[in-house]
Amino acid sequence: MGFYVKFWGTRGSIPTPGYLTQVYGGNTACVEIRIDDVLFICDGGSGLRELGLNLLKRGKSPITGHLFLSHAHWDHIQGFPFFLPVYNPANTFWVYGSSSGDTRLYRLLSGQMQSDYFPVKFSDLGAKILSDDLGEGEKVIEGVKVRCTEQIHHGPSYGYSFEKDDRKVVYATDHEVDQVIVNKEEVERDPSVMRKIPDDYLDFLRGADLLIADGQYTDEEYPKRIGFGHARANTLVDMAIQAEARQLAITHHEPLHSDDMVKQKIVDCRKRAEDFGASELVIFGAREGMELRIDAPKGR
Ligand SMILES: [Zn+2]
Ligand SMILES: [Zn+2]
C-alpha cells in the first residue's frame, strides 16, 4: 500500500542503449505509478517491456492496469507489443489517451502491429483491452483523481495528474512549454529571467509532490530545435517553482546526451533554482529503475 512511482523508460525519441547511457538508461518513455495497489502506467515506450516482465515476476494474477498515453509517437507506444501481460486472457487493461474516442486509440496501437511490422495482430492479444476517454476533464479511477490536459506538441500531447490522500504526481511529457511562456520576448533578450507559465497550465500542475516533465534540451541547444515539441530543462525549473512543486524529475532525455551531459544539465537546473532562491525544490534526472515513495509533507 502507499503511493509509489517507478521509472522504466526515461529516454526520448528512440531507445539508446550503450555504455554512454547506462546511468540514466536507454529505454523510451514509461513510468509506473502504483497507488494502494492500483496500477497506473504512463506511456508505453520500450520501458514498458521491462515493466511487463516485472509484473509477471510479482506473481499477482489477474492483472488490471490503466495505461495513459501522452500521445502516440513511436517512443511512447513501441513497448506495447512486447508487454507480455497483454497476451494473458485473464488480464484487463484500460487505455486512455485521446479525446477522439475508441477508434483512434485502436488505430494507434494496432497500426504498429500490422503484419508488415510485427508477427502478432492486435486482435489476437489475449487480454481485455478497453479504452476510455478522459477528455480534458477529471475522473476518479479506483479512488484516484485523474486529470488530463492538452499540451503543445505535434499532434498534440496530453499531461496527466494523479491525486490521492493529499498527494499528487503529474506526468507532463512532450510539451514544448517554451512555446507558451507568457514573457517570451523578454526571455529571448535575457534567458536568466523567470519564464512565466500561463495560469491555466499552472493550475493543472499546482502543488505536485512530484512533477515528471520533459526537459530534453539545454538552453544552448534549443534555438536549433524550436518547434520539435520539447522543452528546455531550465524552463521546467521556472515552471516547477511557479507551480510550487516539491520535486522535479526531468525526463525524456535527448538521445544524443551521454550520462555526463544529462548530469551537467541537472547541475545547471539546480543552480538556476538556487539563483531564484528555490533551493528547497528537489531536482533530479529521471533514471531507469529509480523508484520513489511519495509521502505527504509534514504539516499538510
Ligand atoms: Zn517523445
Ligand atoms: Zn512526441
Coordinates of C-alpha atoms and ligand atoms in Angstrom, one line a residue:
M1 CA 0.0 0.0 0.0
G2 CA 1.1 3.6 -0.5
F3 CA 2.0 5.9 -3.4
Y4 CA 4.9 4.8 -5.5
V5 CA 6.5 5.9 -8.8
K6 CA 9.0 3.9 -10.8
F7 CA 10.8 4.9 -13.9
W8 CA 11.0 2.2 -16.6
G9 CA 12.0 4.4 -19.5
T10 CA 13.4 7.9 -19.5
R11 CA 14.8 8.4 -23.0
G12 CA 13.1 10.5 -25.6
S13 CA 12.7 9.7 -29.3
I14 CA 14.5 6.4 -29.7
P15 CA 16.0 3.7 -27.5
T16 CA 19.7 4.5 -26.9
P17 CA 21.4 1.5 -25.2
G18 CA 25.1 1.6 -24.6
Y19 CA 27.8 2.5 -22.2
L20 CA 27.2 6.2 -22.6
T21 CA 23.7 6.0 -21.3
Q22 CA 23.8 3.3 -18.7
V23 CA 23.2 5.6 -15.7
Y24 CA 20.0 7.3 -16.9
G25 CA 19.0 4.4 -19.2
G26 CA 18.2 3.9 -22.8
N27 CA 14.6 2.8 -22.8
T28 CA 11.9 5.2 -24.1
A29 CA 9.1 6.6 -22.0
C30 CA 7.3 4.5 -19.4
V31 CA 6.5 5.4 -15.8
E32 CA 4.7 3.2 -13.3
I33 CA 2.5 4.8 -10.7
R34 CA 1.2 2.5 -8.0
I35 CA -1.4 3.8 -5.6
D36 CA -2.7 1.5 -3.0
D37 CA -2.3 -1.5 -5.3
V38 CA -3.9 0.2 -8.3
L39 CA -1.6 0.1 -11.3
F40 CA -1.3 3.2 -13.5
I41 CA 1.2 3.3 -16.4
C42 CA 2.2 6.5 -18.2
D43 CA 3.2 5.7 -21.7
G44 CA 4.2 2.5 -23.4
G45 CA 7.7 3.2 -24.7
S46 CA 10.3 0.4 -24.8
G47 CA 10.5 0.6 -21.0
L48 CA 7.0 -1.0 -20.9
R49 CA 8.6 -4.3 -21.9
E50 CA 10.6 -4.4 -18.7
L51 CA 7.6 -3.4 -16.6
G52 CA 5.7 -6.3 -18.1
L53 CA 8.4 -8.8 -17.1
N54 CA 8.5 -7.3 -13.6
L55 CA 4.7 -7.5 -13.3
L56 CA 4.8 -11.2 -14.1
K57 CA 7.5 -11.8 -11.5
R58 CA 5.4 -10.1 -8.9
G59 CA 3.0 -13.1 -9.4
K60 CA -0.3 -11.2 -9.0
S61 CA -3.0 -12.6 -11.3
P62 CA -5.1 -11.5 -12.9
I63 CA -3.5 -8.1 -13.6
T64 CA -5.6 -5.0 -14.2
G65 CA -3.9 -1.8 -15.2
H66 CA -4.6 1.7 -16.6
L67 CA -2.4 2.9 -19.4
F68 CA -2.3 6.6 -20.1
L69 CA -0.7 7.6 -23.4
S70 CA 0.7 11.1 -23.7
H71 CA 0.4 10.7 -27.4
A72 CA 1.2 8.0 -30.0
H73 CA 4.7 8.9 -31.2
W74 CA 6.7 5.8 -31.5
D75 CA 8.8 6.4 -28.4
H76 CA 5.6 6.3 -26.4
I77 CA 3.9 3.1 -27.8
Q78 CA 6.7 0.9 -29.1
G79 CA 6.8 -1.2 -26.0
F80 CA 3.2 -2.2 -26.2
P81 CA 3.5 -5.3 -28.5
F82 CA 6.3 -6.5 -26.1
F83 CA 4.2 -6.0 -22.9
L84 CA 3.7 -9.7 -22.0
P85 CA 0.7 -9.2 -19.7
V86 CA -1.5 -8.2 -22.7
Y87 CA -1.1 -11.8 -24.0
N88 CA -2.9 -13.3 -21.0
P89 CA -6.7 -13.5 -21.4
A90 CA -7.1 -13.2 -17.6
N91 CA -5.8 -9.6 -17.6
T92 CA -7.6 -6.3 -18.3
F93 CA -6.1 -3.0 -19.4
W94 CA -7.8 0.3 -19.8
V95 CA -6.1 2.6 -22.3
Y96 CA -6.6 6.4 -22.2
G97 CA -5.0 8.9 -24.5
S98 CA -7.2 10.7 -26.9
S99 CA -10.2 12.8 -26.8
S100 CA -11.3 11.3 -30.2
G101 CA -12.5 8.0 -28.8
D102 CA -12.0 4.3 -29.2
T103 CA -11.4 4.1 -32.9
R104 CA -8.5 6.4 -32.9
L105 CA -6.8 4.6 -29.9
Y106 CA -7.4 1.2 -31.5
R107 CA -5.8 2.5 -34.8
L108 CA -2.8 4.0 -33.0
L109 CA -2.0 0.8 -31.1
S110 CA -2.9 -1.7 -33.7
G111 CA -1.1 0.2 -36.6
Q112 CA 2.3 -0.8 -35.3
M113 CA 1.2 -4.4 -35.1
Q114 CA 0.2 -4.8 -38.8
S115 CA 1.8 -7.9 -40.3
D116 CA 4.5 -5.9 -42.1
Y117 CA 5.8 -4.7 -38.8
F118 CA 5.0 -7.3 -36.2
P119 CA 4.1 -11.0 -36.2
V120 CA 1.1 -10.8 -33.8
K121 CA -2.1 -8.9 -34.7
F122 CA -3.6 -6.6 -32.1
S123 CA -6.9 -8.5 -32.4
D124 CA -5.0 -11.7 -31.3
L125 CA -3.9 -10.2 -28.0
G126 CA -5.5 -12.2 -25.2
A127 CA -6.1 -9.6 -22.6
K128 CA -9.2 -7.5 -22.4
I129 CA -8.2 -4.1 -23.8
L130 CA -10.7 -1.3 -23.2
S131 CA -10.4 2.4 -23.9
D132 CA -11.9 5.3 -22.1
D133 CA -12.0 9.0 -22.8
L134 CA -10.8 11.4 -20.2
G135 CA -11.2 14.4 -22.5
E136 CA -9.8 17.5 -20.8
G137 CA -11.7 16.7 -17.6
E138 CA -11.2 14.8 -14.5
K139 CA -12.3 11.4 -13.4
V140 CA -12.0 9.2 -10.3
I141 CA -10.4 5.9 -11.3
E142 CA -10.3 3.3 -8.5
G143 CA -10.3 6.0 -5.9
V144 CA -7.6 8.2 -7.6
K145 CA -8.5 11.5 -9.1
V146 CA -7.0 11.7 -12.6
R147 CA -6.9 14.9 -14.6
C148 CA -5.9 15.3 -18.2
T149 CA -4.8 18.4 -20.1
E150 CA -3.8 19.2 -23.6
Q151 CA -0.2 20.3 -24.3
I152 CA 1.8 21.7 -27.2
H153 CA 3.4 19.1 -29.3
H154 CA 3.0 17.7 -32.8
G155 CA -0.4 16.3 -32.5
P156 CA -0.9 17.4 -29.5
S157 CA 0.1 15.5 -26.3
Y158 CA -1.7 15.1 -23.0
G159 CA -0.5 15.6 -19.5
Y160 CA -2.0 13.6 -16.6
S161 CA -2.2 14.3 -12.8
F162 CA -2.9 11.6 -10.2
E163 CA -4.1 12.6 -6.8
K164 CA -5.0 10.7 -3.7
D165 CA -4.7 11.3 0.1
D166 CA -3.3 14.8 -0.3
R167 CA -0.6 13.6 -2.6
K168 CA -0.2 14.5 -6.2
V169 CA 2.0 13.3 -9.1
V170 CA 2.0 14.9 -12.5
Y171 CA 3.3 13.3 -15.7
A172 CA 3.8 16.0 -18.4
T173 CA 6.0 14.9 -21.2
D174 CA 6.4 16.0 -24.8
H175 CA 5.2 19.5 -24.1
E176 CA 7.1 22.4 -25.7
V177 CA 6.5 24.7 -22.7
D178 CA 8.8 27.3 -24.3
Q179 CA 6.1 28.0 -26.9
V180 CA 3.6 29.1 -24.3
I181 CA 5.7 31.2 -21.9
V182 CA 3.9 34.5 -21.4
N183 CA 7.0 36.7 -21.5
K184 CA 8.7 35.1 -24.5
E185 CA 10.2 38.2 -25.9
E186 CA 11.7 39.3 -22.6
V187 CA 13.2 35.8 -22.1
E188 CA 14.7 35.9 -25.6
R189 CA 16.5 39.0 -24.7
D190 CA 17.6 37.7 -21.3
P191 CA 17.3 33.9 -20.7
S192 CA 18.1 34.4 -17.0
V193 CA 14.7 36.0 -16.2
M194 CA 11.9 33.8 -14.8
R195 CA 9.9 32.2 -17.7
K196 CA 6.3 32.8 -16.9
I197 CA 4.0 29.9 -17.4
P198 CA 0.3 30.5 -18.2
D199 CA -2.1 30.3 -15.2
D200 CA -4.3 27.5 -16.6
Y201 CA -1.3 25.2 -17.0
L202 CA 0.0 26.1 -13.6
D203 CA -3.4 25.2 -12.1
F204 CA -3.0 21.8 -13.6
L205 CA 0.5 21.4 -12.0
R206 CA -0.1 23.2 -8.8
G207 CA 1.3 21.6 -5.6
A208 CA 2.6 18.5 -7.2
D209 CA 4.7 16.4 -4.8
L210 CA 6.4 15.1 -7.9
L211 CA 6.4 16.7 -11.3
I212 CA 7.7 14.5 -14.1
A213 CA 8.4 16.6 -17.2
D214 CA 10.2 16.6 -20.5
G215 CA 13.3 18.7 -20.4
Q216 CA 15.1 17.3 -23.4
Y217 CA 17.2 20.4 -24.3
T218 CA 19.7 22.7 -22.8
D219 CA 19.3 26.5 -23.4
E220 CA 22.2 26.3 -25.9
E221 CA 20.6 23.5 -28.0
Y222 CA 17.0 24.8 -28.1
P223 CA 17.3 27.6 -30.7
K224 CA 18.1 24.8 -33.3
R225 CA 15.2 22.7 -32.0
I226 CA 12.3 25.2 -31.9
G227 CA 9.1 23.5 -32.9
F228 CA 10.4 20.0 -32.2
G229 CA 7.9 19.7 -29.4
H230 CA 10.2 19.5 -26.3
A231 CA 11.1 22.0 -23.6
R232 CA 14.3 23.5 -22.3
A233 CA 15.2 21.9 -18.9
N234 CA 15.8 25.3 -17.5
T235 CA 12.2 26.3 -18.3
L236 CA 11.0 23.3 -16.2
V237 CA 12.8 24.8 -13.2
D238 CA 10.9 28.0 -13.6
M239 CA 7.6 26.1 -14.1
A240 CA 8.1 23.9 -11.0
I241 CA 8.9 27.0 -8.9
Q242 CA 5.7 28.8 -10.1
A243 CA 3.6 25.6 -9.6
E244 CA 5.0 25.2 -6.1
A245 CA 6.0 21.6 -6.8
R246 CA 8.2 19.8 -4.3
Q247 CA 10.2 17.7 -6.6
L248 CA 11.0 17.9 -10.3
A249 CA 12.1 14.8 -12.3
I250 CA 13.4 15.8 -15.6
T251 CA 12.9 13.1 -18.2
H252 CA 12.7 12.3 -21.9
H253 CA 16.4 12.7 -22.2
E254 CA 17.9 13.6 -25.6
P255 CA 19.3 10.5 -27.4
L256 CA 22.5 12.5 -28.2
H257 CA 23.1 13.1 -24.5
S258 CA 25.5 10.9 -22.6
D259 CA 25.1 10.4 -18.9
D260 CA 27.7 13.1 -18.3
M261 CA 25.7 15.6 -20.3
V262 CA 22.4 14.7 -18.5
K263 CA 24.3 15.1 -15.2
Q264 CA 25.5 18.6 -16.3
K265 CA 22.0 19.6 -17.4
I266 CA 20.7 18.7 -13.9
V267 CA 23.6 20.6 -12.2
D268 CA 22.7 23.7 -14.3
C269 CA 19.0 23.3 -13.4
R270 CA 19.8 23.2 -9.6
K271 CA 21.9 26.2 -10.0
R272 CA 19.1 28.1 -11.6
A273 CA 16.7 27.1 -8.8
E274 CA 19.2 28.4 -6.3
D275 CA 19.5 31.7 -8.2
F276 CA 15.8 32.1 -7.8
G277 CA 16.0 31.3 -4.1
A278 CA 14.2 28.0 -4.5
S279 CA 16.9 25.6 -3.3
E280 CA 14.3 23.6 -1.4
L281 CA 12.9 22.4 -4.8
V282 CA 14.4 18.9 -5.3
I283 CA 15.6 18.4 -8.9
F284 CA 16.9 15.2 -10.4
G285 CA 17.3 13.5 -13.7
A286 CA 14.8 10.6 -14.1
R287 CA 16.8 7.3 -14.1
E288 CA 15.6 4.0 -15.4
G289 CA 14.9 1.7 -12.4
M290 CA 14.6 4.5 -9.9
E291 CA 11.7 4.1 -7.5
L292 CA 10.2 6.8 -5.2
R293 CA 7.7 6.7 -2.4
I294 CA 5.5 9.8 -2.4
D295 CA 4.8 11.0 1.1
A296 CA 2.6 13.9 2.0
P297 CA 4.9 16.6 3.5
K298 CA 4.8 17.1 7.3
G299 CA 2.1 19.5 8.3
R300 CA 0.0 19.0 5.2
Ligands
ZN1 ZN 8.5 11.5 -27.0
ZN2 ZN 6.3 13.1 -29.3

